[in-house]
Amino acid sequence: MDPHRDYLRRRLIEDPQFPVKHLLAEIRDRGYLGSAHLLNRYIHDGRLNLDQQLPAPKKVKGWIMTRPENLAIEDQAGLNDLQNLCPDLLRLTDLVHGFARMITTRDAKDLPAWMESAHTSGFPAVRSFVNGLRLDLKAVTAGLTLPYSNGPMEGANTKVKILKRQMYGRAGFPLLRRRILLN
């Protein structure tokens, strides 16, 4: 495996989800004579020892969902490194930040252009999100521009549901009603 270590490292840093069977075919073309089982053990038992440890997807999601000015310096550097490795991640980050900007500024004038660029971005989840927005575009536009919110009502509903769950079905409606009124 030693003659192929650097090649394998580079391939797995470029695409950590690259299938082992494709790696096997590539290094066989380069002269590897070992088995697929040996290659699989070599990679998954940590013997490859990748120099660059990639962050967990949950951490990357957090970096993308956070405002750039609120990211720590090392997190911003990590996100920039990943965006350099994967240009698609840069496009996705731009789409997320563009939508977040529209929500926080409550400005829907850029919504049609954002929806078009998001729909043609090639990300299936983003395309599905845009299709959902298009189903009720008037409500989405109103939600982005009008000052009204159903947040207080949703908070009251959540509070009632929590009180109901705390009672575990004991007593009945009169006790639940008292608990709601006392809270």
PDB file of C-alpha atoms in Angstrom:
ATOM      1  CA  MET A   1       0.000   0.000   0.000  1.00  0.00           C
ATOM      2  CA  ASP A   2       2.870   2.411   0.664  1.00  0.00           C
ATOM      3  CA  PRO A   3       3.456   3.292  -3.004  1.00  0.00           C
ATOM      4  CA  HIS A   4      -0.192   4.306  -3.301  1.00  0.00           C
ATOM      5  CA  ARG A   5      -0.630   6.087   0.057  1.00  0.00           C
ATOM      6  CA  ASP A   6      -0.233   9.662  -1.242  1.00  0.00           C
ATOM      7  CA  TYR A   7      -2.568   9.023  -4.159  1.00  0.00           C
ATOM      8  CA  LEU A   8      -5.237   7.545  -1.871  1.00  0.00           C
ATOM      9  CA  ARG A   9      -4.905  10.434   0.583  1.00  0.00           C
ATOM     10  CA  ARG A  10      -5.357  12.994  -2.176  1.00  0.00           C
ATOM     11  CA  ARG A  11      -8.398  11.199  -3.634  1.00  0.00           C
ATOM     12  CA  LEU A  12     -10.103  10.845  -0.255  1.00  0.00           C
ATOM     13  CA  ILE A  13      -9.438  14.447   0.725  1.00  0.00           C
ATOM     14  CA  GLU A  14     -10.993  15.578  -2.574  1.00  0.00           C
ATOM     15  CA  ASP A  15     -14.054  13.341  -2.065  1.00  0.00           C
ATOM     16  CA  PRO A  16     -14.378  11.528   1.282  1.00  0.00           C
ATOM     17  CA  GLN A  17     -17.399   9.546   0.037  1.00  0.00           C
ATOM     18  CA  PHE A  18     -15.562   8.168  -3.024  1.00  0.00           C
ATOM     19  CA  PRO A  19     -16.419   4.428  -3.294  1.00  0.00           C
ATOM     20  CA  VAL A  20     -13.640   2.010  -2.349  1.00  0.00           C
ATOM     21  CA  LYS A  21     -14.313  -0.150  -5.422  1.00  0.00           C
ATOM     22  CA  HIS A  22     -13.537   2.833  -7.675  1.00  0.00           C
ATOM     23  CA  LEU A  23     -10.379   3.546  -5.697  1.00  0.00           C
ATOM     24  CA  LEU A  24      -9.393  -0.088  -6.146  1.00  0.00           C
ATOM     25  CA  ALA A  25      -9.809   0.178  -9.916  1.00  0.00           C
ATOM     26  CA  GLU A  26      -7.749   3.381  -9.996  1.00  0.00           C
ATOM     27  CA  ILE A  27      -4.821   2.018  -7.987  1.00  0.00           C
ATOM     28  CA  ARG A  28      -4.884  -1.287  -9.880  1.00  0.00           C
ATOM     29  CA  ASP A  29      -4.247   0.806 -13.004  1.00  0.00           C
ATOM     30  CA  ARG A  30      -1.275   2.254 -11.101  1.00  0.00           C
ATOM     31  CA  GLY A  31       0.137  -1.198 -10.296  1.00  0.00           C
ATOM     32  CA  TYR A  32      -1.591  -2.327  -7.090  1.00  0.00           C
ATOM     33  CA  LEU A  33      -1.729  -6.123  -6.845  1.00  0.00           C
ATOM     34  CA  GLY A  34      -3.496  -6.524  -3.467  1.00  0.00           C
ATOM     35  CA  SER A  35      -7.093  -7.390  -2.670  1.00  0.00           C
ATOM     36  CA  ALA A  36     -10.132  -5.191  -2.175  1.00  0.00           C
ATOM     37  CA  HIS A  37     -10.399  -6.440   1.412  1.00  0.00           C
ATOM     38  CA  LEU A  38      -6.888  -5.240   2.200  1.00  0.00           C
ATOM     39  CA  LEU A  39      -7.613  -1.812   0.701  1.00  0.00           C
ATOM     40  CA  ASN A  40     -10.876  -1.565   2.624  1.00  0.00           C
ATOM     41  CA  ARG A  41      -9.141  -2.411   5.925  1.00  0.00           C
ATOM     42  CA  TYR A  42      -6.333   0.004   5.149  1.00  0.00           C
ATOM     43  CA  ILE A  43      -8.729   2.898   4.633  1.00  0.00           C
ATOM     44  CA  HIS A  44     -11.335   2.195   7.329  1.00  0.00           C
ATOM     45  CA  ASP A  45      -8.972   1.123  10.125  1.00  0.00           C
ATOM     46  CA  GLY A  46      -7.281   4.512  10.035  1.00  0.00           C
ATOM     47  CA  ARG A  47      -3.998   3.305   8.568  1.00  0.00           C
ATOM     48  CA  LEU A  48      -4.274   5.818   5.755  1.00  0.00           C
ATOM     49  CA  ASN A  49      -3.934   8.618   8.333  1.00  0.00           C
ATOM     50  CA  LEU A  50      -5.378  11.505   6.353  1.00  0.00           C
ATOM     51  CA  ASP A  51      -3.402  14.662   7.021  1.00  0.00           C
ATOM     52  CA  GLN A  52      -6.471  16.865   6.778  1.00  0.00           C
ATOM     53  CA  GLN A  53      -9.307  15.924   9.111  1.00  0.00           C
ATOM     54  CA  LEU A  54     -12.590  16.992   7.552  1.00  0.00           C
ATOM     55  CA  PRO A  55     -15.194  18.508   9.891  1.00  0.00           C
ATOM     56  CA  ALA A  56     -18.460  16.750  10.616  1.00  0.00           C
ATOM     57  CA  PRO A  57     -21.390  17.640   8.332  1.00  0.00           C
ATOM     58  CA  LYS A  58     -23.305  19.004  11.327  1.00  0.00           C
ATOM     59  CA  LYS A  59     -20.468  21.437  12.047  1.00  0.00           C
ATOM     60  CA  VAL A  60     -20.336  22.559   8.393  1.00  0.00           C
ATOM     61  CA  LYS A  61     -24.104  23.101   8.452  1.00  0.00           C
ATOM     62  CA  GLY A  62     -23.667  25.295  11.514  1.00  0.00           C
ATOM     63  CA  TRP A  63     -20.978  27.323   9.758  1.00  0.00           C
ATOM     64  CA  ILE A  64     -23.223  27.839   6.733  1.00  0.00           C
ATOM     65  CA  MET A  65     -26.264  28.794   8.802  1.00  0.00           C
ATOM     66  CA  THR A  66     -24.353  31.329  10.921  1.00  0.00           C
ATOM     67  CA  ARG A  67     -23.925  34.903   9.792  1.00  0.00           C
ATOM     68  CA  PRO A  68     -20.377  35.327   8.445  1.00  0.00           C
ATOM     69  CA  GLU A  69     -19.646  38.183  10.844  1.00  0.00           C
ATOM     70  CA  ASN A  70     -20.643  35.980  13.802  1.00  0.00           C
ATOM     71  CA  LEU A  71     -18.319  33.096  12.898  1.00  0.00           C
ATOM     72  CA  ALA A  72     -15.150  32.600  14.891  1.00  0.00           C
ATOM     73  CA  ILE A  73     -11.955  33.169  12.912  1.00  0.00           C
ATOM     74  CA  GLU A  74     -11.017  29.464  12.882  1.00  0.00           C
ATOM     75  CA  ASP A  75     -14.553  28.487  11.797  1.00  0.00           C
ATOM     76  CA  GLN A  76     -14.463  31.036   8.971  1.00  0.00           C
ATOM     77  CA  ALA A  77     -11.080  29.646   7.902  1.00  0.00           C
ATOM     78  CA  GLY A  78     -12.477  26.093   7.981  1.00  0.00           C
ATOM     79  CA  LEU A  79     -15.465  27.095   5.873  1.00  0.00           C
ATOM     80  CA  ASN A  80     -13.217  28.913   3.385  1.00  0.00           C
ATOM     81  CA  ASP A  81     -10.973  25.833   3.095  1.00  0.00           C
ATOM     82  CA  LEU A  82     -13.969  23.619   2.388  1.00  0.00           C
ATOM     83  CA  GLN A  83     -15.352  26.083  -0.146  1.00  0.00           C
ATOM     84  CA  ASN A  84     -11.998  26.034  -1.937  1.00  0.00           C
ATOM     85  CA  LEU A  85     -12.135  22.227  -2.050  1.00  0.00           C
ATOM     86  CA  CYS A  86     -15.777  22.161  -3.167  1.00  0.00           C
ATOM     87  CA  PRO A  87     -17.126  25.041  -5.295  1.00  0.00           C
ATOM     88  CA  ASP A  88     -20.660  23.638  -4.897  1.00  0.00           C
ATOM     89  CA  LEU A  89     -20.444  24.390  -1.179  1.00  0.00           C
ATOM     90  CA  LEU A  90     -19.654  28.009  -2.010  1.00  0.00           C
ATOM     91  CA  ARG A  91     -22.771  28.228  -4.220  1.00  0.00           C
ATOM     92  CA  LEU A  92     -24.892  26.619  -1.507  1.00  0.00           C
ATOM     93  CA  THR A  93     -23.539  29.020   1.126  1.00  0.00           C
ATOM     94  CA  ASP A  94     -24.322  31.998  -1.105  1.00  0.00           C
ATOM     95  CA  LEU A  95     -27.891  30.751  -1.608  1.00  0.00           C
ATOM     96  CA  VAL A  96     -28.445  30.251   2.127  1.00  0.00           C
ATOM     97  CA  HIS A  97     -26.997  33.656   3.002  1.00  0.00           C
ATOM     98  CA  GLY A  98     -29.062  35.326   0.272  1.00  0.00           C
ATOM     99  CA  PHE A  99     -32.287  33.840   1.609  1.00  0.00           C
ATOM    100  CA  ALA A 100     -31.346  34.692   5.199  1.00  0.00           C
ATOM    101  CA  ARG A 101     -30.682  38.284   4.134  1.00  0.00           C
ATOM    102  CA  MET A 102     -34.183  38.521   2.633  1.00  0.00           C
ATOM    103  CA  ILE A 103     -35.748  37.162   5.827  1.00  0.00           C
ATOM    104  CA  THR A 104     -33.829  39.403   8.218  1.00  0.00           C
ATOM    105  CA  THR A 105     -34.319  42.571   6.177  1.00  0.00           C
ATOM    106  CA  ARG A 106     -37.936  41.608   5.395  1.00  0.00           C
ATOM    107  CA  ASP A 107     -37.405  42.472   1.745  1.00  0.00           C
ATOM    108  CA  ALA A 108     -39.067  40.356  -0.959  1.00  0.00           C
ATOM    109  CA  LYS A 109     -37.931  42.318  -4.016  1.00  0.00           C
ATOM    110  CA  ASP A 110     -35.007  39.913  -4.588  1.00  0.00           C
ATOM    111  CA  LEU A 111     -37.141  36.800  -4.042  1.00  0.00           C
ATOM    112  CA  PRO A 112     -37.929  35.999  -7.715  1.00  0.00           C
ATOM    113  CA  ALA A 113     -34.286  36.291  -8.761  1.00  0.00           C
ATOM    114  CA  TRP A 114     -33.165  34.241  -5.743  1.00  0.00           C
ATOM    115  CA  MET A 115     -35.764  31.560  -6.500  1.00  0.00           C
ATOM    116  CA  GLU A 116     -34.612  31.311 -10.110  1.00  0.00           C
ATOM    117  CA  SER A 117     -30.951  30.990  -9.200  1.00  0.00           C
ATOM    118  CA  ALA A 118     -31.768  28.502  -6.421  1.00  0.00           C
ATOM    119  CA  HIS A 119     -33.928  26.394  -8.724  1.00  0.00           C
ATOM    120  CA  THR A 120     -31.198  26.170 -11.356  1.00  0.00           C
ATOM    121  CA  SER A 121     -28.427  25.573  -8.790  1.00  0.00           C
ATOM    122  CA  GLY A 122     -28.551  21.807  -9.174  1.00  0.00           C
ATOM    123  CA  PHE A 123     -29.194  21.016  -5.490  1.00  0.00           C
ATOM    124  CA  PRO A 124     -32.256  18.737  -5.224  1.00  0.00           C
ATOM    125  CA  ALA A 125     -33.152  19.838  -1.673  1.00  0.00           C
ATOM    126  CA  VAL A 126     -32.950  23.522  -2.611  1.00  0.00           C
ATOM    127  CA  ARG A 127     -35.019  22.898  -5.744  1.00  0.00           C
ATOM    128  CA  SER A 128     -37.671  21.174  -3.632  1.00  0.00           C
ATOM    129  CA  PHE A 129     -37.662  24.123  -1.206  1.00  0.00           C
ATOM    130  CA  VAL A 130     -38.160  26.565  -4.093  1.00  0.00           C
ATOM    131  CA  ASN A 131     -40.998  24.447  -5.486  1.00  0.00           C
ATOM    132  CA  GLY A 132     -42.679  24.665  -2.082  1.00  0.00           C
ATOM    133  CA  LEU A 133     -42.252  28.448  -2.051  1.00  0.00           C
ATOM    134  CA  ARG A 134     -43.802  28.707  -5.500  1.00  0.00           C
ATOM    135  CA  LEU A 135     -46.910  26.809  -4.399  1.00  0.00           C
ATOM    136  CA  ASP A 136     -47.936  29.722  -2.189  1.00  0.00           C
ATOM    137  CA  LEU A 137     -45.863  32.644  -3.417  1.00  0.00           C
ATOM    138  CA  LYS A 138     -48.358  35.273  -2.236  1.00  0.00           C
ATOM    139  CA  ALA A 139     -48.180  34.013   1.346  1.00  0.00           C
ATOM    140  CA  VAL A 140     -44.370  33.853   1.216  1.00  0.00           C
ATOM    141  CA  THR A 141     -44.182  37.408  -0.099  1.00  0.00           C
ATOM    142  CA  ALA A 142     -46.629  38.598   2.571  1.00  0.00           C
ATOM    143  CA  GLY A 143     -44.601  36.823   5.248  1.00  0.00           C
ATOM    144  CA  LEU A 144     -41.448  38.572   4.080  1.00  0.00           C
ATOM    145  CA  THR A 145     -42.964  42.041   3.822  1.00  0.00           C
ATOM    146  CA  LEU A 146     -45.795  42.402   6.362  1.00  0.00           C
ATOM    147  CA  PRO A 147     -45.101  43.115  10.049  1.00  0.00           C
ATOM    148  CA  TYR A 148     -47.616  40.506  11.292  1.00  0.00           C
ATOM    149  CA  SER A 149     -46.523  37.255  12.905  1.00  0.00           C
ATOM    150  CA  ASN A 150     -48.237  34.188  14.295  1.00  0.00           C
ATOM    151  CA  GLY A 151     -45.308  33.644  16.669  1.00  0.00           C
ATOM    152  CA  PRO A 152     -47.227  34.552  19.872  1.00  0.00           C
ATOM    153  CA  MET A 153     -50.052  32.164  18.986  1.00  0.00           C
ATOM    154  CA  GLU A 154     -47.590  29.351  18.221  1.00  0.00           C
ATOM    155  CA  GLY A 155     -45.921  30.012  21.577  1.00  0.00           C
ATOM    156  CA  ALA A 156     -49.264  29.717  23.395  1.00  0.00           C
ATOM    157  CA  ASN A 157     -50.044  26.442  21.580  1.00  0.00           C
ATOM    158  CA  THR A 158     -46.659  25.021  22.523  1.00  0.00           C
ATOM    159  CA  LYS A 159     -47.168  25.994  26.155  1.00  0.00           C
ATOM    160  CA  VAL A 160     -50.576  24.237  26.283  1.00  0.00           C
ATOM    161  CA  LYS A 161     -49.118  21.095  24.684  1.00  0.00           C
ATOM    162  CA  ILE A 162     -46.279  21.012  27.217  1.00  0.00           C
ATOM    163  CA  LEU A 163     -48.718  21.331  30.124  1.00  0.00           C
ATOM    164  CA  LYS A 164     -50.884  18.570  28.654  1.00  0.00           C
ATOM    165  CA  ARG A 165     -47.885  16.240  28.277  1.00  0.00           C
ATOM    166  CA  GLN A 166     -46.761  16.945  31.839  1.00  0.00           C
ATOM    167  CA  MET A 167     -50.089  15.655  33.140  1.00  0.00           C
ATOM    168  CA  TYR A 168     -49.660  12.240  31.425  1.00  0.00           C
ATOM    169  CA  GLY A 169     -53.431  11.949  30.881  1.00  0.00           C
ATOM    170  CA  ARG A 170     -54.231  12.222  34.594  1.00  0.00           C
ATOM    171  CA  ALA A 171     -57.313  13.912  35.970  1.00  0.00           C
ATOM    172  CA  GLY A 172     -59.200  15.511  33.114  1.00  0.00           C
ATOM    173  CA  PHE A 173     -60.096  18.690  31.365  1.00  0.00           C
ATOM    174  CA  PRO A 174     -60.988  20.710  34.520  1.00  0.00           C
ATOM    175  CA  LEU A 175     -57.480  20.236  35.977  1.00  0.00           C
ATOM    176  CA  LEU A 176     -55.831  20.969  32.623  1.00  0.00           C
ATOM    177  CA  ARG A 177     -57.916  24.136  32.315  1.00  0.00           C
ATOM    178  CA  ARG A 178     -56.813  25.280  35.791  1.00  0.00           C
ATOM    179  CA  ARG A 179     -53.149  24.626  35.018  1.00  0.00           C
ATOM    180  CA  ILE A 180     -53.407  26.596  31.773  1.00  0.00           C
ATOM    181  CA  LEU A 181     -55.093  29.523  33.485  1.00  0.00           C
ATOM    182  CA  LEU A 182     -52.551  29.549  36.339  1.00  0.00           C
ATOM    183  CA  ASN A 183     -49.571  29.553  33.987  1.00  0.00           C
TER     184      ASN A 183
END
